PDB file of C-alpha atoms in Angstrom:
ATOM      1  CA  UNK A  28      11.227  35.321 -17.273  1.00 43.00           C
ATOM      2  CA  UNK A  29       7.860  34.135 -17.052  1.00 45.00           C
ATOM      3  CA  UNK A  30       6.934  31.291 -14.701  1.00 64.00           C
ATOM      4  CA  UNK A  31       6.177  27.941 -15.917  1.00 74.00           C
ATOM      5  CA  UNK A  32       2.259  28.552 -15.695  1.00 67.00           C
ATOM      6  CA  UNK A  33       2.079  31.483 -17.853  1.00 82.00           C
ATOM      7  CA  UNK A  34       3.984  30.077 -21.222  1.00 88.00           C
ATOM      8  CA  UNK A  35       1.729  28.525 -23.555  1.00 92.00           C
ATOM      9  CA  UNK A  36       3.955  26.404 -24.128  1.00 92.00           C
ATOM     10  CA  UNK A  37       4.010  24.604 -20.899  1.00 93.00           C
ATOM     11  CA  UNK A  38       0.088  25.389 -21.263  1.00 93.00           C
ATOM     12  CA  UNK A  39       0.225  22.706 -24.330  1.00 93.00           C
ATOM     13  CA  UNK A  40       2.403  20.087 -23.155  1.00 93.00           C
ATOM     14  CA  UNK A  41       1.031  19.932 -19.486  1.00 91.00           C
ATOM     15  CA  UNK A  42      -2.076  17.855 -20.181  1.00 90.00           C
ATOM     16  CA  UNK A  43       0.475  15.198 -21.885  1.00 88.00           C
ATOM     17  CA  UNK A  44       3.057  15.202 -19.318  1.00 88.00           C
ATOM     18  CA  UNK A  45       0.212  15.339 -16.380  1.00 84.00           C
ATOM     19  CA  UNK A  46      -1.586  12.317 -18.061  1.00 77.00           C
ATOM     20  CA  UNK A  47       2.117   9.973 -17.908  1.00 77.00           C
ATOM     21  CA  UNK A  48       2.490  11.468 -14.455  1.00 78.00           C
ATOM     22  CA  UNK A  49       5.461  13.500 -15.193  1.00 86.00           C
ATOM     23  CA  UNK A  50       6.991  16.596 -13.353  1.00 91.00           C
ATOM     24  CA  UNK A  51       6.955  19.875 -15.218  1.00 94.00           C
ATOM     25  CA  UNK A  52      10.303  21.812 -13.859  1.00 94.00           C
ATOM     26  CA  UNK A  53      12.334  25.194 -15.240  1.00 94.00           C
ATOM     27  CA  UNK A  54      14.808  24.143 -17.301  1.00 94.00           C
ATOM     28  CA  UNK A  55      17.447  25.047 -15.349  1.00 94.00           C
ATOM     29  CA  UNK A  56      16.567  22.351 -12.770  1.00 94.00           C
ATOM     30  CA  UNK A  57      16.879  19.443 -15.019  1.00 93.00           C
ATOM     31  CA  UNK A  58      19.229  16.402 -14.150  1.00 91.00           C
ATOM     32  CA  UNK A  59      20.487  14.652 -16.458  1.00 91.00           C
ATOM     33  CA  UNK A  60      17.518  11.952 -16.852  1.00 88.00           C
ATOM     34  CA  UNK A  61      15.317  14.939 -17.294  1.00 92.00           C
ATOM     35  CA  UNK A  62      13.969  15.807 -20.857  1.00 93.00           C
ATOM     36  CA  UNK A  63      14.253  19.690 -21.859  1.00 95.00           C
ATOM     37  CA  UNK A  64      11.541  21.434 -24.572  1.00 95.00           C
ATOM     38  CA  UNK A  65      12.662  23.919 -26.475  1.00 94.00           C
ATOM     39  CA  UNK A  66      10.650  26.212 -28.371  1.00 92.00           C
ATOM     40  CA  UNK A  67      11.820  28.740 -30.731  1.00 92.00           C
ATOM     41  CA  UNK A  68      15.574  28.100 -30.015  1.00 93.00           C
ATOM     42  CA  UNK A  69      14.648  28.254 -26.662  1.00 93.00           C
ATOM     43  CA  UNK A  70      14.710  26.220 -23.516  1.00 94.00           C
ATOM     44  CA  UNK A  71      10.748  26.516 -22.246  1.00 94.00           C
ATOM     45  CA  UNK A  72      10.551  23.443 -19.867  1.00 95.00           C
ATOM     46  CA  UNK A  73      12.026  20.457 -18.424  1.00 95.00           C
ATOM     47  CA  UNK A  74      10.051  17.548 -17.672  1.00 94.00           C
ATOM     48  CA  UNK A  75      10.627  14.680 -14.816  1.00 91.00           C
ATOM     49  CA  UNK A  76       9.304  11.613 -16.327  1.00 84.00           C
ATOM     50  CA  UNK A  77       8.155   8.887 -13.860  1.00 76.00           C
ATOM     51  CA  UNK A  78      10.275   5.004 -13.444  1.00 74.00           C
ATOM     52  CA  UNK A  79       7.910   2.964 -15.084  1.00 67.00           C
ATOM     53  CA  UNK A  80       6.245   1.219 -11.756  1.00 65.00           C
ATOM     54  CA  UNK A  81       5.112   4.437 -10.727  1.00 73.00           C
ATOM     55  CA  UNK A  82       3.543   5.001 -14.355  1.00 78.00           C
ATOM     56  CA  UNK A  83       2.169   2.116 -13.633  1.00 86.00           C
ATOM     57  CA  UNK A  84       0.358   3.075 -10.793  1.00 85.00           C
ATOM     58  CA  UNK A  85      -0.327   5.911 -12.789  1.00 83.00           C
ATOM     59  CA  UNK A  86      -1.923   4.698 -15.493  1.00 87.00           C
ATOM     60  CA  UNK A  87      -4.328   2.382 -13.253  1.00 91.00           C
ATOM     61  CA  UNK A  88      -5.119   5.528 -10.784  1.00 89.00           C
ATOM     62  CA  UNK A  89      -6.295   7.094 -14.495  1.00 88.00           C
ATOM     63  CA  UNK A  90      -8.736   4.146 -16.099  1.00 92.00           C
ATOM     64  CA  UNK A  91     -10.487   4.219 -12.366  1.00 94.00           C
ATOM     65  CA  UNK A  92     -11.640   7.698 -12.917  1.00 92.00           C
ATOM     66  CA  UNK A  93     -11.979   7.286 -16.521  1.00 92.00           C
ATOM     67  CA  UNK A  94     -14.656   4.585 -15.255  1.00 93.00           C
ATOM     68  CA  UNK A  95     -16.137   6.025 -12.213  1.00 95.00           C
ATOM     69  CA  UNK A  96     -15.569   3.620 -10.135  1.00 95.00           C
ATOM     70  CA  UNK A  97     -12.801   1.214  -8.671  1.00 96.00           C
ATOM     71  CA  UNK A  98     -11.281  -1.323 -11.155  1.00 97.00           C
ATOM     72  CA  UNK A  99     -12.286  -4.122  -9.016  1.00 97.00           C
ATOM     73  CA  UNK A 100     -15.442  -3.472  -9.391  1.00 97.00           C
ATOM     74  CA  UNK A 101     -16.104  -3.933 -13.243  1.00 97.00           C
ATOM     75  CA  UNK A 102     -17.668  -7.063 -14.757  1.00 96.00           C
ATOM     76  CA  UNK A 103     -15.247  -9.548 -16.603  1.00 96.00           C
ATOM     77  CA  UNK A 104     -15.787  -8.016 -20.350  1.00 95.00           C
ATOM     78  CA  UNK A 105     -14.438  -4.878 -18.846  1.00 96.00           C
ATOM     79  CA  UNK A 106     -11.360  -6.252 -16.992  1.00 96.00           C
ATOM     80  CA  UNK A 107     -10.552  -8.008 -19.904  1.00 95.00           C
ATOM     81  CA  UNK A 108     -10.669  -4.664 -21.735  1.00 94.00           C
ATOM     82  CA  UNK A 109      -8.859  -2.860 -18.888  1.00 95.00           C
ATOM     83  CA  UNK A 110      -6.406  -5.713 -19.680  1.00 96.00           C
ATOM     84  CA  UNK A 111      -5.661  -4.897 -23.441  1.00 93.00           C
ATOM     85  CA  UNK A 112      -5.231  -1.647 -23.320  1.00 91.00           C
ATOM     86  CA  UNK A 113      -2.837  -2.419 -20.332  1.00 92.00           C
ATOM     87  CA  UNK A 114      -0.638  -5.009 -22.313  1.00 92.00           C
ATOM     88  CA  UNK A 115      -0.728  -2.467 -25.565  1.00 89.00           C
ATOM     89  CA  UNK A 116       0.932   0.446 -23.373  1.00 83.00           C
ATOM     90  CA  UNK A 117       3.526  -2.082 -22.681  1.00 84.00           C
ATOM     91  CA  UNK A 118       2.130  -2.201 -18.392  1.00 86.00           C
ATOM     92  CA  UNK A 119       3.193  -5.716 -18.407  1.00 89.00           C
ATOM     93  CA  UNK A 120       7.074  -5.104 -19.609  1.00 84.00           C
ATOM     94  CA  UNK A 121       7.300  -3.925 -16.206  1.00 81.00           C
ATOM     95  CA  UNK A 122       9.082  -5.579 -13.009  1.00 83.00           C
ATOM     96  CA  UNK A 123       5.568  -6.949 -11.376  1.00 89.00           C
ATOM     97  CA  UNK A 124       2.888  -5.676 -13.823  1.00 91.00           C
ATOM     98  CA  UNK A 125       1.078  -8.453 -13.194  1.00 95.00           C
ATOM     99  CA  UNK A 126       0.756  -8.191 -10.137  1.00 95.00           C
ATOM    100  CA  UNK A 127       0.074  -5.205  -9.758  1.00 93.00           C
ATOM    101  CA  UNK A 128      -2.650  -4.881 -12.214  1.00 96.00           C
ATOM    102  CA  UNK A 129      -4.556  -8.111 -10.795  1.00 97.00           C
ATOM    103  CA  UNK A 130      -4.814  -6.534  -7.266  1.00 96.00           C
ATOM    104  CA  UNK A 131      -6.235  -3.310  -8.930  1.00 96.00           C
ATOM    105  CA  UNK A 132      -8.609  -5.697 -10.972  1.00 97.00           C
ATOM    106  CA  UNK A 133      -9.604  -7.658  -7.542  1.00 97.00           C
ATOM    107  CA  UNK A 134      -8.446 -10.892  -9.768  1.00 97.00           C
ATOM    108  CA  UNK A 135      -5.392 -13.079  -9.454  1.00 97.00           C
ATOM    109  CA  UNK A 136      -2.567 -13.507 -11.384  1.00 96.00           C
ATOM    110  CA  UNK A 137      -3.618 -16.803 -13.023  1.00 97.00           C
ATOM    111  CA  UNK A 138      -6.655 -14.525 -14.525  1.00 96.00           C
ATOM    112  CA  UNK A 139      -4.702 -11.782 -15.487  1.00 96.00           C
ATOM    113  CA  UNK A 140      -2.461 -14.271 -17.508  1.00 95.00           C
ATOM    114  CA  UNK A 141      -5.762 -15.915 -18.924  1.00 95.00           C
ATOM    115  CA  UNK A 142      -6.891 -12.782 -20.354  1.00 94.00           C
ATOM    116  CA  UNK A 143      -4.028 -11.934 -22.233  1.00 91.00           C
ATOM    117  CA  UNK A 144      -3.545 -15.640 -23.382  1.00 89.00           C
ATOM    118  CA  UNK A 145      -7.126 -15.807 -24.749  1.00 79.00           C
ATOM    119  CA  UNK A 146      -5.676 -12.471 -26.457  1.00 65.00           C
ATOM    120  CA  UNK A 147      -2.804 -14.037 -28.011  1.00 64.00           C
ATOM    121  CA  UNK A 148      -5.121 -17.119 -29.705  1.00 59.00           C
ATOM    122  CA  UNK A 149      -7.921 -15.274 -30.795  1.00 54.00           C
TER     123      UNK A 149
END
């Protein structure tokens, strides 16, 4: 058997399941939450997906280095964009969102919930 970093397989889907902050794992070590990939008829890998707070944190940890710089630190035009792309991957569906995403903005709640109102009526 070859280990998990030499199938090209697992080469593929890593990038994916690295970018929701998932846990690649041999198939034989997935629980039953776990999602197994099969290729060929195969079982290639199992993957560990995150509870959605920690995808969350996940996702946030990901638009600061896609920026360069920490979240709270962008001008208002770019939270509010931070914002939208936040409420289309469905961040604020989870327990706290909003929260959590204002104290990576530096912003409170009450702006958090402006900027997606001013969403919803324009």
């Amino acid at each position: 058997m070859t280990t998990l970093g030499d199938d090209p397989f697992v080469t593929a889907v890593k990038p994916l399941v690295d970018a929701m902050g998932g846990e690649l794992l041999p198939p034989e070590r997935a629980g039953a939450d776990d999602v197994v990939l099969s290729w060929e008829g195969a079982d290639v890998v199992a993957v560990r997906l995150p509870q959605l707070a920690d995808s969350l944190d996940h996702i946030l940890a990901a638009l600061e280095r896609k920026r360069g710089k920490p979240l709270a630190e962008l001008d208002r035009k770019a939270k509010q964009e931070i914002v939208r792309t936040l409420e289309a991957r469905g961040a604020f569906s989870v327990r706290h969102g909003v929260e959590t995403v204002a104290s990576a903005l530096g912003v409170s709640r009450f702006t958090v919930y402006n900027y997606l109102n001013r969403e919803k009526g324009a």
